[in-house]
Coordinates of N, CA and C in Angstrom, one line a residue:
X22 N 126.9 74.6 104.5 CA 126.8 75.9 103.7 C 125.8 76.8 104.4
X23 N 126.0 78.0 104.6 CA 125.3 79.0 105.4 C 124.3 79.4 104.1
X24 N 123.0 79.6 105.1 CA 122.1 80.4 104.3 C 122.0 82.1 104.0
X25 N 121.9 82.5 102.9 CA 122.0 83.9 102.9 C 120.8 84.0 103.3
X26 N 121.1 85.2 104.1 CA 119.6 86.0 104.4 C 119.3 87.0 103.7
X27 N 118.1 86.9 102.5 CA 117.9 88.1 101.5 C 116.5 88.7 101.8
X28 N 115.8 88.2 103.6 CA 115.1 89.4 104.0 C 113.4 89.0 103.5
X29 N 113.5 87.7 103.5 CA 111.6 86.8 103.4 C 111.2 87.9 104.6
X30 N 110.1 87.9 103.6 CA 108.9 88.3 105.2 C 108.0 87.8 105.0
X31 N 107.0 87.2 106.2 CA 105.9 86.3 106.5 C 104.5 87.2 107.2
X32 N 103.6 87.3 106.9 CA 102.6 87.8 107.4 C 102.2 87.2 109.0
X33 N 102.8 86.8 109.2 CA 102.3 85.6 110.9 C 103.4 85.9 111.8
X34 N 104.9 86.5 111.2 CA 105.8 86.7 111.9 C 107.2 88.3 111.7
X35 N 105.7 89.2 111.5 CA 105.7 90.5 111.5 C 105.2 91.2 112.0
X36 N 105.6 92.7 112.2 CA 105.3 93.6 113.1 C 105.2 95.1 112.4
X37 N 104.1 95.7 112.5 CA 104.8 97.2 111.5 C 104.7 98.2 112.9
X38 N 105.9 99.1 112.2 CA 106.2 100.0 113.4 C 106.4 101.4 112.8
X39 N 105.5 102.0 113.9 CA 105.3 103.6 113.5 C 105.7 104.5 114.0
X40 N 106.6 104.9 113.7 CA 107.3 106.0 114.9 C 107.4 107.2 114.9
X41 N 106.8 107.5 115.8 CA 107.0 108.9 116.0 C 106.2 110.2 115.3
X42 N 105.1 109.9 114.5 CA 104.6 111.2 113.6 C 103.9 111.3 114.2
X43 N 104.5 112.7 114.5 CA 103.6 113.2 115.6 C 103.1 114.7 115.4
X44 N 102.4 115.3 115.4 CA 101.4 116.7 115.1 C 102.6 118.2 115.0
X45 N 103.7 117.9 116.4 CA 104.4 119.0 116.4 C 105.5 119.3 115.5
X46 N 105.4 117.9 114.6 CA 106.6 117.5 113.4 C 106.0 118.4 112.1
X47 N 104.8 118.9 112.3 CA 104.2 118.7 111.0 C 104.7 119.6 110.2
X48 N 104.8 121.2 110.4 CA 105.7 122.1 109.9 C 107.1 122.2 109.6
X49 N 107.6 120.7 110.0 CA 108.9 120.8 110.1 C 109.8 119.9 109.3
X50 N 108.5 118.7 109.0 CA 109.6 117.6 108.0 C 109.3 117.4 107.0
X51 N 110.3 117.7 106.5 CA 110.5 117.0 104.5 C 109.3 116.4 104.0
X52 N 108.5 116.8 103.9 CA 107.3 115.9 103.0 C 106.5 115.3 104.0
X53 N 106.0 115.9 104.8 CA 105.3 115.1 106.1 C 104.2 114.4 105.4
X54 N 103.4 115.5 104.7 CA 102.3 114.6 104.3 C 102.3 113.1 103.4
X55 N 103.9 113.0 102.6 CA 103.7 112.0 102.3 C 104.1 110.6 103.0
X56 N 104.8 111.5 104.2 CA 105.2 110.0 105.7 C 103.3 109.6 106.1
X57 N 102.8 110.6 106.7 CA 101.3 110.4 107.0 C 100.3 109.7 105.7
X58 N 100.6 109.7 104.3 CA 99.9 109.2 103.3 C 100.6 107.6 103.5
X59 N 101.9 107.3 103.4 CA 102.1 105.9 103.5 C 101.9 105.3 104.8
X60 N 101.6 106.1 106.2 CA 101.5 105.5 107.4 C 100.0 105.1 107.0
X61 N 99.4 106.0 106.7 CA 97.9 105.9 106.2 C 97.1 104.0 105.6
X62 N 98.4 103.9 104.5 CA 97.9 103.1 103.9 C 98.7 101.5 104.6
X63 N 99.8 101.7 105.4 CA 100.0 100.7 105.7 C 99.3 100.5 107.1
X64 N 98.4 101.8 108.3 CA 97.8 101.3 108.9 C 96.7 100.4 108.8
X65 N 96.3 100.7 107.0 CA 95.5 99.7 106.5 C 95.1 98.7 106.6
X66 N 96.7 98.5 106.0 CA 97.1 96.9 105.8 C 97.1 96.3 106.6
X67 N 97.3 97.0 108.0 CA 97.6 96.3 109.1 C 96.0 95.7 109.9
X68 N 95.2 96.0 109.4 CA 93.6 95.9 110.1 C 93.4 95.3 109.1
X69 N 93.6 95.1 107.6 CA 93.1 93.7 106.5 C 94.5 92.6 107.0
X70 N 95.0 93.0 107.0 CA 96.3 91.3 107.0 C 96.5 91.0 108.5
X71 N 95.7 91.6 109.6 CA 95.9 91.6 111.1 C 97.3 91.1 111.9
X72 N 97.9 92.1 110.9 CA 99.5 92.5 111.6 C 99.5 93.6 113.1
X73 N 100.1 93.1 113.8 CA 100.5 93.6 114.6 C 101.2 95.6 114.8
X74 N 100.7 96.2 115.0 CA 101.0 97.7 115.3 C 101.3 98.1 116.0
X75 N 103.0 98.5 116.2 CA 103.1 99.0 117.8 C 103.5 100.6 116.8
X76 N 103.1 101.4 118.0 CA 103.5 103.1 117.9 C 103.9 103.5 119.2
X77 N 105.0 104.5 118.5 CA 105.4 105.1 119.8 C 105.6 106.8 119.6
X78 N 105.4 107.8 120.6 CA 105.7 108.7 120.3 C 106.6 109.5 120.8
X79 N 107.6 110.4 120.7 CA 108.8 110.8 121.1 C 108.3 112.2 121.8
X80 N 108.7 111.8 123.3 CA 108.3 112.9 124.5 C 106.9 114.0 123.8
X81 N 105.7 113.0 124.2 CA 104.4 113.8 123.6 C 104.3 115.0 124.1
X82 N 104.9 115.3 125.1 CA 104.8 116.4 126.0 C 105.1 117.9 125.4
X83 N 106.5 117.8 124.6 CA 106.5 118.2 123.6 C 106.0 118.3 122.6
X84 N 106.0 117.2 121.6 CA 105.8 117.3 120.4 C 104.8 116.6 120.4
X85 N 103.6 116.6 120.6 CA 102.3 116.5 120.5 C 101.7 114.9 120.4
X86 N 100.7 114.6 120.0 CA 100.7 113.1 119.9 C 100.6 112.9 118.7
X87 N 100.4 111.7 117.9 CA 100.3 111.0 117.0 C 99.4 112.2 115.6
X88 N 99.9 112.3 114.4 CA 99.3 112.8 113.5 C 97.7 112.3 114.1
X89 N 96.9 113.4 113.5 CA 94.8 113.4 113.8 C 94.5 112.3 112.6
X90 N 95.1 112.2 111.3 CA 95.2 111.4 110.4 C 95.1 110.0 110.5
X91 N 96.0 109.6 111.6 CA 96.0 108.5 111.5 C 95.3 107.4 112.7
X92 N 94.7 106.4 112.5 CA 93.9 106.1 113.0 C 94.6 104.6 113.7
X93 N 94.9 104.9 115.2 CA 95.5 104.2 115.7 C 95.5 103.2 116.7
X94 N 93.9 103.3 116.5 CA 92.9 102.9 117.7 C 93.1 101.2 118.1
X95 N 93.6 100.7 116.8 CA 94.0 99.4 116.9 C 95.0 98.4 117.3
X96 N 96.2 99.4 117.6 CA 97.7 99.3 118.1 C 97.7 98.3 119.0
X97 N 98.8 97.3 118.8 CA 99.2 97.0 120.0 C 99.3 97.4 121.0
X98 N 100.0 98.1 120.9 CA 101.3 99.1 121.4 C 101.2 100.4 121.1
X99 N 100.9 101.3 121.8 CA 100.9 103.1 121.5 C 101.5 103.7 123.0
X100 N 102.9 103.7 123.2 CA 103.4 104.2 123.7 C 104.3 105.9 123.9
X101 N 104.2 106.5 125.2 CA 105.4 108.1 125.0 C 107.0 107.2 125.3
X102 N 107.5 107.9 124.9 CA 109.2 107.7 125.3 C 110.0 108.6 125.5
X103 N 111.0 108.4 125.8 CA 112.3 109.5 125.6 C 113.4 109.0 124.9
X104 N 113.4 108.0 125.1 CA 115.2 107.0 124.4 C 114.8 107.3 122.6
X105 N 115.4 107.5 121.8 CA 115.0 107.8 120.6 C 114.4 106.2 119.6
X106 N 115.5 105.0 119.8 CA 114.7 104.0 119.2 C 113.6 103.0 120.3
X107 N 112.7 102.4 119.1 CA 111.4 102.6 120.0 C 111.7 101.3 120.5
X108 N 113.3 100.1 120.1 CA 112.9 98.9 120.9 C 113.0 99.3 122.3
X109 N 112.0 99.9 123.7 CA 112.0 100.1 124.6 C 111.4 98.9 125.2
X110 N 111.8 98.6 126.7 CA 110.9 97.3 127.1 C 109.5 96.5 126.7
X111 N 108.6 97.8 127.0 CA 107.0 97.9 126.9 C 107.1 97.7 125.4
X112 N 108.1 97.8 124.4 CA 107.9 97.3 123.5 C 108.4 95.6 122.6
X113 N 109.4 95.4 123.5 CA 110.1 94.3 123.6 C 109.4 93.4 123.8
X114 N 108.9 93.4 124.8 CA 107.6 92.2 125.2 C 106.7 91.9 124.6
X115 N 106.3 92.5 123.5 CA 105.4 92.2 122.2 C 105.7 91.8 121.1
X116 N 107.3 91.6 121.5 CA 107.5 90.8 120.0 C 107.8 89.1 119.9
X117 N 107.4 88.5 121.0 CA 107.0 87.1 120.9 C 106.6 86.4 119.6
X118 N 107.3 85.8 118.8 CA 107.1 84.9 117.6 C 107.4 86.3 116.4
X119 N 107.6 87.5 116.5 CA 108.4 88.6 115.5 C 109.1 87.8 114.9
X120 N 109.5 88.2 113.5 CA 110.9 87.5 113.1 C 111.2 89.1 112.1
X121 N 110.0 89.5 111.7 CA 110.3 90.9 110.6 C 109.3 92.1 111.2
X122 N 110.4 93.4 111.4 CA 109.7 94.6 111.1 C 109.9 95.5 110.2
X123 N 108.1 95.8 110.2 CA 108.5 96.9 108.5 C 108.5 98.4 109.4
X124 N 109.1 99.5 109.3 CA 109.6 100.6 110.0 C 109.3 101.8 109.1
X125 N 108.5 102.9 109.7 CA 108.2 104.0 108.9 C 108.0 105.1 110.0
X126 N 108.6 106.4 109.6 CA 108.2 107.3 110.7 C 109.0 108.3 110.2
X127 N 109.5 108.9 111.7 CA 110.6 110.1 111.3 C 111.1 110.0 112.8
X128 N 112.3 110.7 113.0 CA 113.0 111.3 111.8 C 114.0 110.1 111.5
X129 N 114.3 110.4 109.9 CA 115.1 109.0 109.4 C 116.5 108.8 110.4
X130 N 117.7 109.6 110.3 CA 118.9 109.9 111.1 C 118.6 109.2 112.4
X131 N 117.5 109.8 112.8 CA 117.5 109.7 114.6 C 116.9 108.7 114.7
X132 N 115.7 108.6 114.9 CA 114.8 107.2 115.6 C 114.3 106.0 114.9
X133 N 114.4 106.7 113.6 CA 114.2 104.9 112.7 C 115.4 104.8 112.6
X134 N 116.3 105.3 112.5 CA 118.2 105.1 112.3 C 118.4 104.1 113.7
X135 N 117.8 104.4 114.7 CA 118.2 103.8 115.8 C 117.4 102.8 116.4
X136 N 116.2 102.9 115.7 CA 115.0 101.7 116.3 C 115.8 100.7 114.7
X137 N 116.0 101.1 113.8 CA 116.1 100.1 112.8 C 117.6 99.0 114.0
X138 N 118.9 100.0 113.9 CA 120.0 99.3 114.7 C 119.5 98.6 115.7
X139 N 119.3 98.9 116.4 CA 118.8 98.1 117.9 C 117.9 96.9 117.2
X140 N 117.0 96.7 116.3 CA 116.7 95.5 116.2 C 117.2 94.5 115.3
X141 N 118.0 95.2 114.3 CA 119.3 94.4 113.7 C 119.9 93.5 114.7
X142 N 120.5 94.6 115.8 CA 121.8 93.8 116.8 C 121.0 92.6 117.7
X143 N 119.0 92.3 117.6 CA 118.6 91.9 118.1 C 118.1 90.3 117.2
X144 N 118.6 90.8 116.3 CA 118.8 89.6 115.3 C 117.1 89.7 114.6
X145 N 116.8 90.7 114.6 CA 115.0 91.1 113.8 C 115.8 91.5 112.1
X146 N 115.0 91.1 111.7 CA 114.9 91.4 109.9 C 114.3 92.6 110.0
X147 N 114.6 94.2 109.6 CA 114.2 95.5 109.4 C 113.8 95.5 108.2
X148 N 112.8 95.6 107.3 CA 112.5 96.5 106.4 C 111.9 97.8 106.3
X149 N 112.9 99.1 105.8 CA 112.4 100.0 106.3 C 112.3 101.2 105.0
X150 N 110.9 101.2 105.1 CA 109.5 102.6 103.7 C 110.5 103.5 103.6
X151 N 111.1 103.5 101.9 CA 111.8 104.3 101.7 C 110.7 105.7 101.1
X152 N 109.5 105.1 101.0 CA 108.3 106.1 100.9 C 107.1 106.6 102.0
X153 N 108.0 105.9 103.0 CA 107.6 106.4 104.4 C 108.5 106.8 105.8
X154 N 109.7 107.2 105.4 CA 110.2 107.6 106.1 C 111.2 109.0 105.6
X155 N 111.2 110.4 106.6 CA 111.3 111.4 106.4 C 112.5 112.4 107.7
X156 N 112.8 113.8 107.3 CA 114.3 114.4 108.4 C 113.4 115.8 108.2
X157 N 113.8 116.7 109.1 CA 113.8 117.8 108.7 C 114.9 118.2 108.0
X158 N 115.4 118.3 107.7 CA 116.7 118.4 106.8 C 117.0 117.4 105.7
X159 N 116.4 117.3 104.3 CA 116.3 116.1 103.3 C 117.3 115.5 102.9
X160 N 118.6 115.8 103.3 CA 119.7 115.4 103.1 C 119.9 114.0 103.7
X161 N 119.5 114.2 105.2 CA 119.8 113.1 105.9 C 119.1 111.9 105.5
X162 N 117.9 111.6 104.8 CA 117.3 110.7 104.5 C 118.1 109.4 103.9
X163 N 119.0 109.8 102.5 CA 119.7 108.8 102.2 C 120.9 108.6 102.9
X164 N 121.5 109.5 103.7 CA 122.5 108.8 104.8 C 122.6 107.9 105.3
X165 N 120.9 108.5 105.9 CA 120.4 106.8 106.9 C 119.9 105.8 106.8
X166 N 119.2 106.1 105.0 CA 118.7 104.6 104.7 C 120.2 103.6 103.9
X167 N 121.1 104.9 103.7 CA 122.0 103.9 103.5 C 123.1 103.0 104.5
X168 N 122.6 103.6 105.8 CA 123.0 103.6 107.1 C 122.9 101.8 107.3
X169 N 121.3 101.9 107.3 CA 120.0 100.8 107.5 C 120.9 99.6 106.9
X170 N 121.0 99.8 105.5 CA 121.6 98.6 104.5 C 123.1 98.4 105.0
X171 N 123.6 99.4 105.0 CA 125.3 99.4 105.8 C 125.1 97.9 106.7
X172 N 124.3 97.9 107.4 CA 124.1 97.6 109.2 C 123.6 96.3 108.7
X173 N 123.1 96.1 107.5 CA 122.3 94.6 107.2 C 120.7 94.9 107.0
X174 N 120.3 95.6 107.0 CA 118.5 96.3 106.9 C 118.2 96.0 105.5
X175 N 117.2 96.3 105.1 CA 116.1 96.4 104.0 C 115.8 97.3 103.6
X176 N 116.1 97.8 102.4 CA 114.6 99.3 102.2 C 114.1 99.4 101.3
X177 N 113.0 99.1 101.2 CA 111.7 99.1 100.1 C 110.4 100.2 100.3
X178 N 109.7 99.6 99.4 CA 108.6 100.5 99.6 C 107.2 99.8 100.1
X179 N 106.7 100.9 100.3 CA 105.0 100.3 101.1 C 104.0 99.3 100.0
X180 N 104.1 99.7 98.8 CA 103.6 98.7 97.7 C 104.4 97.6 97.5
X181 N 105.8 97.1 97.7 CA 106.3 95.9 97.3 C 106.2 95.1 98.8
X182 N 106.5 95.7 100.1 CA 106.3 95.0 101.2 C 104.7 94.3 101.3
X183 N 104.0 95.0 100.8 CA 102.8 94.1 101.3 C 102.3 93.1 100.0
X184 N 102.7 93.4 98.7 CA 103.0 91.9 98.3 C 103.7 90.9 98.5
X185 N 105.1 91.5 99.2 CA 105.7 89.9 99.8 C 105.3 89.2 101.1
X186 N 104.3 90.5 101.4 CA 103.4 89.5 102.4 C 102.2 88.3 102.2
X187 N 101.6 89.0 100.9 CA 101.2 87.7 100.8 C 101.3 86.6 99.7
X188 N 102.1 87.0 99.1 CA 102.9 86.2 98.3 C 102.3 85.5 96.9
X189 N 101.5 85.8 96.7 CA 100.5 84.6 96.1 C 99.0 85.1 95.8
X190 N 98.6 85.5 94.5 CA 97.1 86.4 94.3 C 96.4 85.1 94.7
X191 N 96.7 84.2 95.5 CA 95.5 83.6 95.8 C 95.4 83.9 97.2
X192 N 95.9 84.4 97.5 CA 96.6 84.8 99.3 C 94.4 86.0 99.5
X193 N 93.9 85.2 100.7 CA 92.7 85.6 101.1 C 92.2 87.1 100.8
X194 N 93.4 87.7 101.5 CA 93.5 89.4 101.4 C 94.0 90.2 100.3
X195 N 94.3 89.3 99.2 CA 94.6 89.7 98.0 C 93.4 90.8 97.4
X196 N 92.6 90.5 97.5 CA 91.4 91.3 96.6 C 91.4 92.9 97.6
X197 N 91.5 92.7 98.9 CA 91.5 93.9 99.8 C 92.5 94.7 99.7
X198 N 93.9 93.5 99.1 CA 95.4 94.8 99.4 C 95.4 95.2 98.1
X199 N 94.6 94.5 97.4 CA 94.8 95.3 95.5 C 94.0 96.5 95.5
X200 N 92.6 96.3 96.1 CA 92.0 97.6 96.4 C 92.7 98.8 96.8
X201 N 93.1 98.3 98.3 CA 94.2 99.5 98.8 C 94.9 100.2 98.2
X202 N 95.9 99.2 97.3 CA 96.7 100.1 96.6 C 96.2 100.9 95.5
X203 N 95.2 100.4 94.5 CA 94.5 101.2 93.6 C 93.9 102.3 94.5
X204 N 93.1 102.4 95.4 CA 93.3 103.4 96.5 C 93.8 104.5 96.6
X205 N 94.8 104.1 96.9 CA 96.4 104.9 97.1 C 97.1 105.2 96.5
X206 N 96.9 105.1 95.3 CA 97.9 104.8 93.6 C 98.0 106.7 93.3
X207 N 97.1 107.3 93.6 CA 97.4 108.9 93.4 C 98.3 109.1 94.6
X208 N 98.2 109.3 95.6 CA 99.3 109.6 96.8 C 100.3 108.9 96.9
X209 N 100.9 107.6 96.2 CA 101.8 106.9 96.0 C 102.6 107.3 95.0
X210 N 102.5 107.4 93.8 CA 102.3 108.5 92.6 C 103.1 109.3 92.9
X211 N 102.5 110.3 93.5 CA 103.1 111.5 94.5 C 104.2 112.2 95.3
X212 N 104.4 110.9 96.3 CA 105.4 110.6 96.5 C 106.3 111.3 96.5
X213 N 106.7 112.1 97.0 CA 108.7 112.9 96.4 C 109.3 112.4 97.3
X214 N 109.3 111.6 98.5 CA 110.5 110.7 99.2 C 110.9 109.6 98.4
X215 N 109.6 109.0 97.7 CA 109.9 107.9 97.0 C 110.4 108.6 95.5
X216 N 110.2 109.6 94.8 CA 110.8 110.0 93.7 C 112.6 110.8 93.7
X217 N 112.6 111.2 95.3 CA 114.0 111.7 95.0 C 115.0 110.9 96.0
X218 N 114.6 109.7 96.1 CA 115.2 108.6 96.9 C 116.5 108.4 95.7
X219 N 117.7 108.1 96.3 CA 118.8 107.5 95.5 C 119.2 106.4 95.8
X220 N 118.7 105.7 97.0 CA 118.8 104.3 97.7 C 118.6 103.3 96.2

């Protein structure tokens, strides 16, 4: 009898991935500030639960580098590109013992649409912030998150992913990621990706 796969994620065998918010997007997408408020709090998470960080930015040359916001000093991985999804070599090589990535950025359609596919067909578990990922055009958002799930993906939000990471209020970082999110609980709140989501 085959196991269904309903999308465990493990703190030891994950990866969060940031794509693409970048300075020249800022005037331009759907709720930027609230993509930059949840990249915010899951960069967090990612320096208390010492998850792995790759970022990539789409032709910086253009479109500027990485939001001033976000503090990304820690990264794996902080790469420019041109191919639109970020599984690119220099990124590939970092996912040794991966089994789940959580995916947030912009634009939804384009590059998390296509970094989420590419790691599907790579046999990766995608979970992908339906309160952290954003289009210039707000329509496209549920297309593509329903794209995501079409394809076999995930889409949740940045407060329920980091409790199924650690599963357990006895879990070490418990007292840090409860902080966080009381934290974050006004800008979460807030939210209009996450309030006019129909996913």
């Amino acid at each position: 009898m085959s196991v269904r796969n309903i999308g465990r994620i493990h703190q030891k065998s994950t990866a969060f991935f940031l794509c693409d918010i970048q300075e020249k997007f800022r005037s331009h997408i759907f709720q930027y500030p609230s993509v930059v408020a949840t990249a915010q709090k899951m960069i967090a998470a990612h320096k208390i639960l010492d998850i792995p960080l790759i970022v990539t930015e789409q032709n910086p040359t253009a479109l500027g580098q990485t939001a001033t916001e976000l503090d990304i000093s820690q990264a794996k991985v902080n790469i420019p590109k041109t191919k639109f999804s970020m599984l690119v070599p220099e990124v590939e090589k970092e996912l040794q013992g991966i089994k789940s990535v959580v995916l947030f950025g912009i634009e939804s359609h384009v590059c998390v649409l296509q970094t989420a596919l590419d790691l599907l067909e790579n046999n990766f578990d995608v979970h992908v912030l339906a309160d952290g990922v954003s289009s210039m055009n707000s329509f496209e958002i549920d297309h593509a998150l329903n794209r995501v799930k079409s394809a076999g993906g995930f889409v949740t939000t940045s407060e329920s992913i980091l409790f199924q990471l650690m599963g357990d209020s006895k879990h070490e970082n418990f007292r840090s990621i409860s902080k966080l999110v009381k934290e974050t609980k006004e800008a979460t709140a807030s939210n209009k990706l996450f309030i006019r989501s129909n996913i």
